[in-house]
Every structure is written in structure tokens, then in C-alpha cells.
Amino acid sequence: MSQPILQLDDNILNRVKSNIPENTSPFAQGEDEEQYRFTSFICEYFRNRNALNSMPSSGVSYFVFIPPECIRDVENLGIGIASLRKNKGYDLPGKIFLCLDSSLNKTRVIPFSGNDDSVWNQLEEKLHEIEAVCGEGLFHAIVDYAIQTISVFLTEKDEYELLIHYGKEQERFSKEDVDKFSNEFHERETKLPTCGMMIWDHQGQYKLIDKAEDRIALRFTLTLSAILGKDNVSQETRGAHGRADVIIHTRAMVESQGPCVLEFKVLRKGHSEQSCEKWLSGGILQVLDYGKDREAKSHYLMVYDGRKKLGKLTSIEKKTADNNIIYLHFEMYNTVDGERKSKLSNTVQDQ
């Protein structure tokens, strides 16, 4: 007897689809997404092992993310591990782990022996050999078990290092902590063209890269999740009113201040003050709507200003104050001495 065909009403099906996220990762899809996923899974793995008291007390390991185009070059090196992420008792020190996917499910391991200095040197030499075979610098993390740190190198030339302490207790942020973190992030990542983000497409023309807003929010999420934990910070999370840029969940905020919703906006040269006001006013409505979806206790409008004429918008200050939204305005300079010139100009005006 044939099975009856189950038919679903199209309206019901569409409503169900609307509540299924397109991406279950805490990070948005994009050219850096796999590297950020890799970092988040590394952090999650070590935090889980640390909680189970199964971490070594000394030694070092290298974890190297192998991009898809390089997998054929290294797939026969070392010994295969079915799923390192599920193996919470695997012996870690003195090894280089070649991660063939960002979630640590396909990994090959190359072991080394000797004293600590010898192993360090062997790991570093092997990394350079593998990079030479692949023909490019590889995104990697170095784990030092004696001091419980993960050093993640975010650029090919190791120009930027993110240091993560996996042995720390769960932190809970206050709004003051969010403010402090946001300002430190700006100083390190977005304030000057030589900062970590490198988001200027043409400095002389005050031209930012096309996806500056997405890249800032993505890096902000990664850096914050390294402190608060992968499951406590989400990006591009779907709600009834759309996708919130960044959410800090209740368990990572002090009592009565979470969840915290942050909306990111970038101001560009060529936009009039009127168009900037309209753009940021839309951001105010967005963060309020996303706050309703999450029953948020804290709301932030994060503005990164890449215009030639920098400065907060008075009308936006008033609107955010009226709606109990914290308005953080970060001025980005297209040259290293731009900030100095701005300070000198402001000093002259004040006299």
C-alpha cells in the first residue's frame, strides 16, 4: 500500500522557514568566516577541556587552519584524527595539528619529541615548511599550556596577535565594561589605517572597503567572544524584526543589564549630514526593534565615522538619550597623523 503524500499549507511552511536561521554559527558568512569559526572552535575546545580538568600543565601545540585550496597539499601529512573536537582526552603537547576544516572534525597531527625549546623550534620550522608547500602564510594558533594561553595570528605576516586566556572564570560584563572594551577595540582595530582591521580601500580619497561595517562587527564579535565565550556572544542572530548585528547574552552580562544588543553603522565620506542622520536614525529604530525581540536590558548604537569631517551628530545624541540607547561614536582617521592634526585644530578652537 502506497504511503499518502503529506501536504503542507504554504503559509505555514513560510512561517516555519522564517524562524530557521540561515547560519547557526555565531559569526556571519563572509570571506573571513571560516577563520573566525576556527578560532571560536579552538577556544570552545580548550575551555571544555579545562572545565573537565583534562588539560596538560606544560608544553605547546600549534593548530594550523588549512584553507580548502591547500588541503590536497597536506592531506597525507601526519596521522588522521576522526574528530578532535569530540576527543577531550587526546594528548596535545609537542604536536602540530593540521585542521582541514574550521570545526576541528577533520584533523591531521604531526608529533615531535625533545625538550621544550627543541619542540618549539621544530614546530615553528614545520609550520614554515607547510606554508612553503601551500604557497601562502597560514592562519594559526599557538597554545602554551604552562600559562594557559592561545595566541591567534590573524594575518599572514603575524602582524596582529589575539591573546586568549582559556583558563579564566566566566566573565560578566557591565555596561561600563562594554564601553571600555569598545573603546579599546577601536584604539587597536579601527582608529588608524595601520590598526588591525586595515579597512581603508583608498586612504587619500577617504574611501573605506565596501563591507567595512560587516567586517568591524565580525572582528568585534570574535574578540569579545574570546573573553566572554563563544556561546555568550552572537552575530547576525535572526529575530522577528530581522538580524541583530551583535548580542551579548544574559549569562555574560551583570544582573539586570542583559541581554545587550549592539547595532553597528559606518559613516562614509560624501554622505551629507542629513543622509547620515537618516542612516543613524534607522539604526536607532533597528536596535530598539532587536531589543524587543530579545527583551534586551541594554542597547548600543555603535558608529564608526570615516568621513573627512568627523564628529557626533547632535540630533542623534538627543534621539538616543530619549530612547535610553548608549551612543558610541568612533572617529577613524585616514592617516596616522590625522588624529594629531585633529587635536591641534580642536586646541586652537578652544583658545
Tab-separated table of N, CA and C in Angstrom, residues 5 43 93 114 121 132 155 233 243 264-266 281 283 287 295 303 319 328 350:
chain	number	residue	atom	x	y	z
A	5	ILE	N	0.760	11.142	0.506
A	5	ILE	CA	1.658	12.283	0.398
A	5	ILE	C	1.212	13.361	1.367
A	43	CYS	N	38.786	27.910	20.871
A	43	CYS	CA	38.501	28.421	22.219
A	43	CYS	C	37.517	27.518	22.951
A	93	PRO	N	50.423	18.175	23.869
A	93	PRO	CA	51.705	18.889	23.750
A	93	PRO	C	52.638	18.283	22.694
A	114	GLY	N	61.435	15.862	22.329
A	114	GLY	CA	62.610	16.614	22.752
A	114	GLY	C	62.260	17.519	23.911
A	121	ASN	N	61.132	24.926	18.486
A	121	ASN	CA	61.831	25.167	17.225
A	121	ASN	C	61.340	24.235	16.117
A	132	ALA	N	55.365	26.924	3.004
A	132	ALA	CA	56.075	26.936	1.725
A	132	ALA	C	55.412	25.990	0.725
A	155	THR	N	46.807	37.563	10.762
A	155	THR	CA	47.238	37.965	9.426
A	155	THR	C	48.349	37.049	8.964
A	233	VAL	N	28.201	35.296	22.948
A	233	VAL	CA	28.182	36.435	22.028
A	233	VAL	C	27.765	35.919	20.655
A	243	ARG	N	17.857	40.740	11.628
A	243	ARG	CA	19.083	40.209	12.215
A	243	ARG	C	19.822	41.270	13.031
A	264	PHE	N	25.662	48.234	14.571
A	264	PHE	CA	26.858	48.864	14.017
A	264	PHE	C	26.517	49.652	12.753
A	265	LYS	N	27.038	50.878	12.674
A	265	LYS	CA	26.849	51.722	11.500
A	265	LYS	C	28.185	52.381	11.134
A	266	VAL	N	28.433	52.525	9.832
A	266	VAL	CA	29.633	53.206	9.342
A	266	VAL	C	29.219	54.440	8.556
A	281	SER	N	19.394	57.315	12.333
A	281	SER	CA	18.033	57.248	12.893
A	281	SER	C	17.424	55.880	12.604
A	283	GLY	N	19.212	53.217	12.376
A	283	GLY	CA	19.901	52.333	13.309
A	283	GLY	C	19.272	52.347	14.692
A	287	VAL	N	17.904	48.998	16.550
A	287	VAL	CA	18.343	48.473	17.837
A	287	VAL	C	17.177	48.379	18.824
A	295	GLU	N	14.107	41.063	24.450
A	295	GLU	CA	13.826	41.614	25.780
A	295	GLU	C	15.120	42.161	26.386
A	303	VAL	N	28.817	53.642	16.190
A	303	VAL	CA	29.028	54.402	14.959
A	303	VAL	C	30.525	54.563	14.697
A	319	LYS	N	18.247	61.803	20.226
A	319	LYS	CA	17.337	60.666	19.993
A	319	LYS	C	17.753	59.444	20.796
A	328	LEU	N	27.841	55.331	21.019
A	328	LEU	CA	29.297	55.403	20.992
A	328	LEU	C	29.738	55.786	19.582
A	350	ASP	N	39.621	76.008	20.923
A	350	ASP	CA	39.263	76.200	22.333
A	350	ASP	C	39.917	77.452	22.935
